[in-house]
CSV table of C-alpha atoms and ligand atoms in Angstrom, one decimal:
chain,number,residue,atom,x,y,z
A,23,MET,CA,0.0,-0.1,0.0
A,24,LYS,CA,2.4,2.7,-0.9
A,25,ILE,CA,1.9,5.9,-2.0
A,26,GLN,CA,3.1,6.2,-5.8
A,27,GLN,CA,1.5,9.3,-7.6
A,28,ILE,CA,-0.6,12.2,-5.9
A,29,ARG,CA,-2.1,14.8,-8.4
A,30,ALA,CA,-4.4,17.7,-8.1
A,31,LEU,CA,-7.2,19.4,-9.8
A,32,GLU,CA,-8.4,23.0,-9.4
A,33,ILE,CA,-12.4,22.2,-8.9
A,34,LEU,CA,-15.8,24.5,-8.5
A,35,ASP,CA,-17.7,24.4,-5.0
A,36,SER,CA,-20.9,24.7,-3.9
A,37,ARG,CA,-20.9,28.7,-4.6
A,38,GLY,CA,-19.1,28.5,-8.0
A,39,LYS,CA,-15.7,29.4,-6.0
A,40,PRO,CA,-12.6,27.0,-6.9
A,41,THR,CA,-11.2,24.7,-4.5
A,42,LEU,CA,-8.9,21.5,-4.9
A,43,GLN,CA,-9.2,17.9,-5.1
A,44,ALA,CA,-6.7,15.2,-5.2
A,45,GLU,CA,-5.9,11.6,-6.2
A,46,VAL,CA,-3.5,9.3,-4.7
A,47,ARG,CA,-2.6,6.3,-6.4
A,48,LEU,CA,-0.8,3.1,-4.4
A,49,SER,CA,0.9,0.4,-5.7
A,50,ASP,CA,-1.6,-1.8,-6.2
A,51,GLY,CA,-3.1,0.5,-8.2
A,52,THR,CA,-5.8,1.7,-6.2
A,53,ARG,CA,-6.9,5.1,-6.8
A,54,ALA,CA,-8.9,7.4,-5.1
A,55,VAL,CA,-9.9,11.2,-4.7
A,56,ALA,CA,-11.1,13.8,-2.1
A,57,GLN,CA,-12.4,16.9,-2.1
A,58,VAL,CA,-11.8,20.1,0.0
A,59,PRO,CA,-14.5,22.4,1.5
A,60,SER,CA,-14.4,25.9,2.2
A,61,GLY,CA,-16.2,28.6,4.6
A,62,ALA,CA,-17.9,31.9,4.5
A,63,SER,CA,-18.2,32.7,7.8
A,64,THR,CA,-14.9,32.1,9.1
A,65,GLY,CA,-12.8,32.3,12.2
A,66,ARG,CA,-10.1,34.5,12.5
A,67,HIS,CA,-8.1,31.3,14.1
A,68,GLU,CA,-8.4,29.0,11.2
A,69,ALA,CA,-5.8,27.2,9.8
A,70,LEU,CA,-4.7,29.4,6.1
A,71,GLU,CA,-6.8,28.5,2.9
A,72,LEU,CA,-4.2,29.2,0.3
A,73,ARG,CA,-5.5,31.7,-2.5
A,74,ASP,CA,-4.1,32.7,-5.8
A,75,GLY,CA,-4.8,36.6,-5.1
A,76,GLU,CA,-4.3,36.9,-8.9
A,77,ALA,CA,-7.1,38.3,-11.1
A,78,ARG,CA,-8.7,34.9,-12.2
A,79,TYR,CA,-11.7,34.0,-10.1
A,80,ALA,CA,-11.3,37.5,-8.4
A,81,GLY,CA,-8.1,36.0,-6.6
A,82,GLN,CA,-9.7,33.0,-5.1
A,83,GLY,CA,-8.0,30.5,-7.7
A,84,VAL,CA,-6.3,27.7,-5.8
A,85,ARG,CA,-3.6,26.8,-9.0
A,86,GLN,CA,-0.7,27.1,-6.2
A,87,ALA,CA,-2.0,24.9,-3.7
A,88,VAL,CA,-2.7,22.5,-6.7
A,89,ARG,CA,1.2,23.0,-7.5
A,90,ASN,CA,2.2,22.7,-3.8
A,91,VAL,CA,0.2,19.4,-4.1
A,92,GLU,CA,2.5,17.9,-6.8
A,93,GLU,CA,5.7,19.9,-6.5
A,94,THR,CA,6.0,20.2,-2.8
A,95,LEU,CA,3.6,17.6,-0.4
A,96,GLY,CA,2.9,15.1,-2.7
A,97,PRO,CA,6.6,14.1,-3.3
A,98,ALA,CA,7.3,14.3,0.6
A,99,VAL,CA,4.9,11.5,1.3
A,100,LEU,CA,5.9,9.4,-1.9
A,101,GLN,CA,6.7,5.8,-0.9
A,102,MET,CA,5.1,6.2,2.5
A,103,ASN,CA,2.7,3.9,3.8
A,104,ALA,CA,-0.8,4.7,3.1
A,105,ALA,CA,-2.1,3.2,6.2
A,106,ASP,CA,0.1,5.2,8.4
A,107,GLN,CA,-1.9,8.3,8.6
A,108,ALA,CA,-0.5,9.7,11.6
A,109,GLY,CA,3.1,9.7,9.9
A,110,ILE,CA,1.8,11.2,6.5
A,111,ASP,CA,0.1,14.0,8.3
A,112,ARG,CA,3.0,14.8,10.8
A,113,ARG,CA,5.5,14.3,6.8
A,114,LEU,CA,2.7,16.8,5.7
A,115,ARG,CA,2.9,19.5,8.7
A,116,GLU,CA,6.9,19.0,8.9
A,117,THR,CA,6.9,19.9,4.9
A,118,ASP,CA,5.0,22.8,5.4
A,119,GLY,CA,6.4,23.9,8.5
A,120,THR,CA,4.3,26.8,9.7
A,121,PRO,CA,1.8,26.7,12.7
A,122,ASP,CA,-1.0,27.6,10.6
A,123,LYS,CA,-0.3,25.8,7.5
A,124,SER,CA,0.2,29.2,5.7
A,125,ARG,CA,3.2,28.1,3.5
A,126,LEU,CA,1.6,25.3,1.2
A,127,GLY,CA,-2.0,25.6,2.4
A,128,ALA,CA,-4.3,23.9,4.6
A,129,ASN,CA,-6.7,23.2,1.5
A,130,ALA,CA,-3.7,21.5,0.1
A,131,ILE,CA,-2.4,19.8,2.7
A,132,LEU,CA,-6.2,18.3,3.8
A,133,ALA,CA,-6.8,17.1,0.2
A,134,ILE,CA,-3.7,14.7,0.5
A,135,SER,CA,-4.9,14.0,4.1
A,136,CYS,CA,-8.3,12.5,2.9
A,137,ALA,CA,-7.7,11.3,-0.1
A,138,VAL,CA,-4.7,8.8,1.3
A,139,ALA,CA,-7.2,7.7,4.1
A,140,ARG,CA,-9.8,7.0,1.3
A,141,ALA,CA,-7.1,5.2,-0.6
A,142,ALA,CA,-6.1,2.9,2.1
A,143,ALA,CA,-9.5,1.8,2.8
A,144,MET,CA,-10.3,1.0,-0.9
A,145,SER,CA,-7.1,-0.8,-0.7
A,146,ARG,CA,-8.1,-2.6,2.1
A,147,GLY,CA,-11.3,-3.4,1.1
A,148,ILE,CA,-13.4,-2.0,3.6
A,149,PRO,CA,-15.9,1.1,4.2
A,150,LEU,CA,-13.6,4.3,4.9
A,151,TRP,CA,-15.8,4.7,8.3
A,152,ARG,CA,-14.5,1.6,9.5
A,153,HIS,CA,-10.8,2.8,8.1
A,154,LEU,CA,-11.4,5.8,10.1
A,155,ALA,CA,-12.5,4.3,13.1
A,156,GLY,CA,-9.4,2.3,14.5
A,157,ASP,CA,-10.4,1.5,18.1
A,158,ARG,CA,-13.3,3.9,18.1
A,159,THR,CA,-17.3,2.6,18.3
A,160,PRO,CA,-18.6,3.7,15.3
A,161,LEU,CA,-22.3,5.4,15.7
A,162,LEU,CA,-24.6,6.6,13.4
A,163,PRO,CA,-24.8,10.7,14.0
A,164,VAL,CA,-28.0,12.6,14.6
A,165,PRO,CA,-28.3,15.4,12.1
A,166,MET,CA,-28.6,19.1,13.1
A,167,VAL,CA,-30.4,20.3,10.1
A,168,ASN,CA,-30.6,23.8,8.7
A,169,ILE,CA,-34.1,25.1,7.7
A,170,LEU,CA,-33.5,29.0,8.0
A,171,SER,CA,-30.9,30.7,7.2
A,172,GLY,CA,-29.4,34.4,7.8
A,173,GLY,CA,-26.0,35.6,8.6
A,174,LEU,CA,-23.5,35.6,5.9
A,175,HIS,CA,-25.4,32.7,4.4
A,176,ALA,CA,-28.5,34.6,3.0
A,177,GLY,CA,-27.3,38.2,2.5
A,178,ARG,CA,-27.4,39.4,6.3
A,179,ASN,CA,-31.2,39.2,6.2
A,180,LEU,CA,-30.7,38.5,9.9
A,181,GLU,CA,-28.0,38.5,12.4
A,182,PHE,CA,-28.1,34.8,13.2
A,183,GLN,CA,-27.2,32.4,10.8
A,184,ASP,CA,-28.7,29.0,11.2
A,185,PHE,CA,-31.9,27.8,12.7
A,186,LEU,CA,-31.8,24.1,13.1
A,187,VAL,CA,-33.9,21.5,13.8
A,188,LEU,CA,-32.5,18.6,16.0
A,189,PRO,CA,-34.7,15.2,16.2
A,190,ARG,CA,-35.6,14.2,19.7
A,191,GLY,CA,-36.0,10.8,19.1
A,192,VAL,CA,-34.4,7.5,18.7
A,193,ASP,CA,-35.7,6.7,15.1
A,194,GLY,CA,-33.2,5.4,12.4
A,195,LEU,CA,-31.8,8.5,10.1
A,196,GLY,CA,-34.2,7.6,7.5
A,197,ASP,CA,-37.2,8.0,9.6
A,198,MET,CA,-35.5,11.2,10.7
A,199,LEU,CA,-35.1,12.7,7.3
A,200,GLU,CA,-38.9,12.2,6.4
A,201,ALA,CA,-39.4,14.3,9.4
A,202,ILE,CA,-37.2,17.1,8.3
A,203,VAL,CA,-38.3,17.0,5.4
A,204,ARG,CA,-41.7,18.1,6.4
A,205,VAL,CA,-40.9,20.9,8.5
A,206,HIS,CA,-38.6,22.3,5.6
A,207,ALA,CA,-41.5,22.2,3.4
A,208,THR,CA,-44.3,23.3,6.5
A,209,THR,CA,-41.8,25.9,7.1
A,210,ALA,CA,-42.0,27.0,3.6
A,211,LYS,CA,-46.0,26.6,3.5
A,212,LEU,CA,-46.6,29.2,6.7
A,213,LEU,CA,-43.7,31.6,4.9
A,214,HIS,CA,-45.7,32.2,1.8
A,215,SER,CA,-49.2,32.3,3.6
A,216,ARG,CA,-47.5,35.3,5.6
A,217,GLY,CA,-46.5,36.9,2.3
A,218,TYR,CA,-42.7,36.4,2.1
A,219,THR,CA,-41.0,35.7,-0.7
A,220,LEU,CA,-39.1,32.6,-1.6
A,221,THR,CA,-37.0,33.1,-4.3
A,222,GLY,CA,-34.5,30.1,-4.2
A,223,VAL,CA,-32.6,28.4,-1.4
A,224,ALA,CA,-29.5,30.3,1.2
A,225,ASP,CA,-25.9,29.1,0.6
A,226,GLU,CA,-27.0,25.4,3.2
A,227,GLY,CA,-30.2,24.8,0.9
A,228,GLY,CA,-32.3,26.3,4.1
A,229,TRP,CA,-34.9,29.6,3.3
A,230,GLY,CA,-33.4,32.9,3.8
A,231,PRO,CA,-36.8,35.0,4.1
A,232,ARG,CA,-36.5,38.4,5.0
A,233,LEU,CA,-38.1,38.2,8.3
A,234,GLU,CA,-38.6,41.0,10.9
A,235,SER,CA,-36.4,39.7,13.8
A,236,ASN,CA,-34.2,36.8,15.1
A,237,GLU,CA,-36.9,35.6,17.2
A,238,GLN,CA,-39.3,35.7,14.8
A,239,ALA,CA,-37.5,33.1,12.9
A,240,VAL,CA,-37.3,30.6,16.1
A,241,ALA,CA,-40.6,31.2,16.3
A,242,LEU,CA,-41.6,30.2,13.1
A,243,LEU,CA,-39.5,27.0,13.1
A,244,ARG,CA,-41.0,26.2,16.2
A,245,GLU,CA,-44.3,26.4,15.0
A,246,ALA,CA,-43.8,24.7,11.4
A,247,ILE,CA,-42.2,21.7,14.0
A,248,GLU,CA,-45.5,21.5,15.8
A,249,GLU,CA,-47.5,21.8,12.5
A,250,ALA,CA,-45.6,19.2,11.0
A,251,ASN,CA,-46.0,17.4,14.2
A,252,ALA,CA,-42.5,16.3,14.4
A,253,ASP,CA,-40.4,16.1,17.5
A,254,MET,CA,-37.2,17.9,17.6
A,255,ASP,CA,-35.7,20.3,19.1
A,256,ILE,CA,-34.4,23.7,18.1
A,257,ALA,CA,-30.7,24.5,17.1
A,258,LEU,CA,-29.0,27.9,16.7
A,259,ASP,CA,-25.8,28.7,15.1
A,260,VAL,CA,-25.7,32.7,16.0
A,261,ALA,CA,-22.1,32.7,14.6
A,262,SER,CA,-21.8,35.9,16.7
A,263,THR,CA,-18.4,36.6,15.8
A,264,HIS,CA,-19.6,38.4,12.3
A,265,PHE,CA,-21.9,41.0,14.2
A,266,HIS,CA,-19.2,41.6,16.9
A,267,GLU,CA,-17.3,44.9,17.4
A,268,ASP,CA,-15.4,47.2,19.6
A,269,GLY,CA,-16.9,44.6,22.6
A,270,PHE,CA,-20.3,45.0,21.5
A,271,TYR,CA,-23.0,42.6,19.6
A,272,THR,CA,-25.2,44.7,17.3
A,273,LEU,CA,-28.6,42.7,17.6
A,274,GLU,CA,-31.6,44.6,15.7
A,275,GLY,CA,-29.7,47.7,15.6
A,276,ARG,CA,-29.1,47.9,19.2
A,277,LYS,CA,-25.8,47.1,21.3
A,278,ARG,CA,-25.6,44.3,23.5
A,279,THR,CA,-23.0,43.1,25.9
A,280,ALA,CA,-22.2,39.5,26.6
A,281,ALA,CA,-24.4,39.5,29.6
A,282,GLU,CA,-27.4,40.6,27.6
A,283,MET,CA,-27.2,38.4,24.7
A,284,THR,CA,-27.0,35.4,27.2
A,285,SER,CA,-30.1,36.6,28.9
A,286,VAL,CA,-31.8,36.9,25.4
A,287,LEU,CA,-31.0,33.2,24.9
A,288,GLU,CA,-31.8,32.2,28.5
A,289,GLU,CA,-35.5,33.4,27.4
A,290,TRP,CA,-35.4,31.7,24.3
A,291,ILE,CA,-34.3,28.3,25.7
A,292,PRO,CA,-37.8,27.2,27.0
A,293,ARG,CA,-39.9,29.5,25.4
A,294,TYR,CA,-39.1,27.9,22.0
A,295,GLY,CA,-37.1,23.9,23.0
A,296,ILE,CA,-33.7,25.1,22.5
A,297,ALA,CA,-31.2,22.4,22.6
A,298,SER,CA,-28.1,23.5,21.4
A,299,ILE,CA,-26.9,27.1,20.9
A,300,GLU,CA,-23.5,27.4,19.0
A,301,ASP,CA,-21.1,30.8,18.5
A,302,ALA,CA,-23.4,32.7,20.9
A,303,LEU,CA,-21.0,34.6,21.7
A,304,ALA,CA,-17.5,35.9,19.5
A,305,GLU,CA,-14.4,33.7,18.9
A,306,ASP,CA,-12.1,36.1,21.6
A,307,ASP,CA,-14.5,36.8,24.3
A,308,TRP,CA,-13.1,34.4,26.4
A,309,GLU,CA,-14.3,35.8,29.7
A,310,GLY,CA,-18.2,36.5,28.1
A,311,TRP,CA,-18.2,32.6,27.3
A,312,ARG,CA,-17.4,31.4,30.6
A,313,THR,CA,-20.1,33.2,32.4
A,314,LEU,CA,-22.3,32.1,29.0
A,315,THR,CA,-21.0,28.9,29.8
A,316,ALA,CA,-21.6,28.8,33.9
A,317,ARG,CA,-25.3,30.4,33.2
A,318,LEU,CA,-26.7,28.0,30.5
A,319,GLY,CA,-24.2,24.9,30.2
A,320,LYS,CA,-26.3,22.9,32.1
A,321,SER,CA,-29.5,23.5,30.2
A,322,VAL,CA,-28.4,23.3,26.6
A,323,ALA,CA,-25.3,22.4,24.3
A,324,LEU,CA,-23.3,25.2,24.0
A,325,VAL,CA,-20.8,24.7,20.9
A,326,GLY,CA,-17.6,26.3,19.9
A,327,ASP,CA,-17.1,27.3,16.2
A,328,ASP,CA,-15.3,30.1,15.3
A,329,LEU,CA,-14.4,29.6,18.9
A,330,PHE,CA,-12.4,26.7,19.0
A,331,VAL,CA,-11.6,26.4,14.9
A,332,THR,CA,-11.1,22.6,15.5
A,333,ASN,CA,-7.8,23.6,17.3
A,334,ILE,CA,-6.9,21.5,20.1
A,335,ASP,CA,-5.0,24.2,22.0
A,336,ARG,CA,-7.7,26.5,22.0
A,337,LEU,CA,-10.4,23.6,22.9
A,338,ASN,CA,-7.8,22.6,25.7
A,339,ARG,CA,-8.0,26.5,27.0
A,340,GLY,CA,-12.0,26.1,26.7
A,341,ILE,CA,-12.1,22.8,28.9
A,342,GLU,CA,-9.4,24.3,31.3
A,343,THR,CA,-11.5,27.4,32.0
A,344,GLY,CA,-14.9,26.0,32.1
A,345,VAL,CA,-15.9,27.4,28.4
A,346,ALA,CA,-18.7,25.5,26.2
A,347,ASN,CA,-19.6,22.2,26.4
A,348,ALA,CA,-19.5,20.9,23.0
A,349,VAL,CA,-16.7,21.4,20.0
A,350,LEU,CA,-18.0,22.1,15.8
A,351,VAL,CA,-15.5,19.6,13.9
A,352,LYS,CA,-14.6,20.8,10.5
A,353,MET,CA,-11.6,19.7,9.0
A,354,ASN,CA,-10.5,22.4,7.0
A,355,GLN,CA,-10.3,24.7,10.0
A,356,ILE,CA,-7.1,22.6,10.9
A,357,GLY,CA,-5.8,20.6,7.8
A,358,THR,CA,-5.3,16.9,8.6
A,359,LEU,CA,-7.4,14.0,9.0
A,360,THR,CA,-5.0,13.1,12.4
A,361,GLU,CA,-5.5,16.7,13.9
A,362,THR,CA,-9.3,16.5,13.3
A,363,PHE,CA,-9.0,13.2,15.2
A,364,GLY,CA,-7.2,14.7,17.9
A,365,VAL,CA,-9.6,17.4,18.5
A,366,ILE,CA,-12.5,14.5,18.8
A,367,ASP,CA,-10.8,12.0,21.1
A,368,ARG,CA,-10.0,14.9,23.6
A,369,ALA,CA,-13.9,16.5,23.3
A,370,CYS,CA,-14.8,13.1,24.3
A,371,GLU,CA,-12.1,12.7,26.8
A,372,ALA,CA,-13.7,15.6,28.5
A,373,GLY,CA,-17.1,15.2,28.1
A,374,TYR,CA,-17.5,17.5,25.8
A,375,THR,CA,-20.0,16.5,22.8
A,376,ALA,CA,-18.3,16.5,19.2
A,377,VAL,CA,-20.1,17.7,16.1
A,378,ILE,CA,-18.7,17.2,12.7
A,379,SER,CA,-20.1,19.4,10.4
A,380,ALA,CA,-19.5,20.8,6.3
A,381,ARG,CA,-18.8,24.2,5.2
A,382,SER,CA,-21.1,26.4,3.9
A,383,GLY,CA,-19.1,26.1,0.6
A,384,GLU,CA,-19.5,22.5,-0.1
A,385,THR,CA,-18.6,19.5,-3.0
A,386,GLU,CA,-20.1,16.4,-3.7
A,387,ASP,CA,-17.3,14.4,-1.5
A,388,SER,CA,-19.5,12.4,1.0
A,389,PHE,CA,-16.1,12.0,3.2
A,390,LEU,CA,-18.0,14.2,6.0
A,391,ALA,CA,-20.4,10.9,6.4
A,392,ASP,CA,-17.7,8.3,7.3
A,393,LEU,CA,-16.0,10.6,9.3
A,394,ALA,CA,-19.1,11.1,11.9
A,395,VAL,CA,-19.6,7.6,12.1
A,396,ALA,CA,-16.5,6.5,12.3
A,397,SER,CA,-15.7,9.5,15.3
A,398,GLY,CA,-19.0,7.8,17.1
A,399,ALA,CA,-19.7,11.3,18.1
A,400,GLY,CA,-23.1,11.3,17.7
A,401,ARG,CA,-23.9,14.8,15.9
A,402,ILE,CA,-23.8,15.9,12.3
A,403,LYS,CA,-24.4,19.2,10.8
A,404,ILE,CA,-24.4,19.4,6.9
A,405,GLY,CA,-27.1,22.3,6.1
A,406,SER,CA,-30.3,21.4,4.9
A,407,ILE,CA,-31.7,18.6,2.9
A,408,THR,CA,-31.7,20.6,-0.3
A,409,ARG,CA,-28.9,20.7,-2.7
A,410,SER,CA,-27.0,18.1,-4.0
A,411,GLU,CA,-23.6,18.8,-2.1
A,412,ARG,CA,-25.3,18.4,0.9
A,413,LEU,CA,-27.3,15.4,0.2
A,414,ALA,CA,-24.0,13.4,-1.0
A,415,LYS,CA,-23.3,13.2,2.5
A,416,TYR,CA,-26.7,12.1,3.8
A,417,ASN,CA,-27.3,10.0,1.4
A,418,ARG,CA,-24.2,8.2,1.9
A,419,LEU,CA,-25.4,8.0,6.0
A,420,LEU,CA,-28.4,6.2,4.5
A,421,GLU,CA,-26.3,3.5,2.5
A,422,ILE,CA,-24.1,3.5,5.9
A,423,GLU,CA,-27.3,2.6,8.1
A,424,LYS,CA,-28.7,0.4,5.5
A,425,TRP,CA,-25.8,-1.6,4.1
A,426,GLU,CA,-23.0,-1.2,6.0
A,427,LEU,CA,-22.9,-0.5,9.6
A,428,PRO,CA,-25.3,-3.6,10.7
A,429,LYS,CA,-23.4,-6.2,8.7
A,430,ALA,CA,-20.1,-4.7,10.4
A,431,ASP,CA,-21.1,-5.5,14.2
B,519,PGA,P1,-18.9,28.8,7.4
B,519,PGA,O1,-20.5,28.1,8.1
B,519,PGA,O2,-18.6,27.0,6.5
B,519,PGA,O3,-19.4,29.8,6.1
B,519,PGA,O4,-18.0,28.9,8.1
B,519,PGA,C1,-20.5,27.1,9.3
B,519,PGA,C2,-21.1,27.3,10.0
B,519,PGA,O5,-21.0,28.4,10.8
B,519,PGA,O6,-21.1,26.9,11.2
B,520,ZN,ZN1,-20.8,28.0,12.7
């Protein structure tokens, strides 16, 4: 299972923005590809996504990252054993040599890291999730699904970014998805009946209507859940970093402190049945987060996305100082599979929930579904149930549930 050749390609993501695909060939003839996602509401502390900065694609091209795969990173791991993920990821990091992967690009590095894993699984003749799991106990995750979008994913119609549903029951994924589709459709029906125009879907496939307030969106979602007769909690991604400035959160034209933001959310939790809140406060507001966690950490999942950026040092700081109780896991925030698993395993050990997450710019690669199952994390956030870059993952989960997981255990 030696790595014989690595090449890369500039492809497009779900927003029509360039991203990378890498292909790994092994000595036994196995050939596997992986594609890299890309965020819009990114955290300041994420590993660097290398962009060309030239005229084509308004500076967003990734030709240099492609060259870095083919001329520098790929050659550095040639002849290595594809099953040695940790060794390969270490070599990739050393070849880059910077803490944030800014020399060769986290996008270039991640493309190789994932393609190697897929090639190794194929060569072993086992499902990707089984190969990735190692000693972990695989588990089919419960999806947190976007129904209404705001923030940077929907033209800043609302400040909050994601209004999601989180199924409460113990149904299989097939039944959960059926209920989620019902809520998505009921939400559209309610919006139409109140005169809101829906001309398409937002970046992650949810509806992006111009509602009057964030609370109206939460209330509408609760109404849709009840009308669709679904047993679901609500989850929010406040993504508050993106409306935080000079120590204040500007919500619906009013400046609020971290304590005031916390109070708003505290009232909504019982009123609307909220079970999970992501990035309630900004990425560097550690003090605000500590108070938030002390006040709400017993009643809901407090998920750090921009806060932790899938970075073990930031997660450790959170664990040590009583900040948050869950971590959003995005492979491209950190850039290798091994570091991603490092964060998931550390979270589990500390009693934090890990939520395996897609980006708002995605591809048809379903890698994330296998990662979620392999990690045993229990939760996945992919976006909505429309748009094929999202469905590639849901449909892969259905396949794993029905054809692979029962047989394997
Ligand atoms: P992003 O959004 O991929 O644009 O960062 C997803 C999220 O914030 O969870
Ligand atoms: Zn987020």
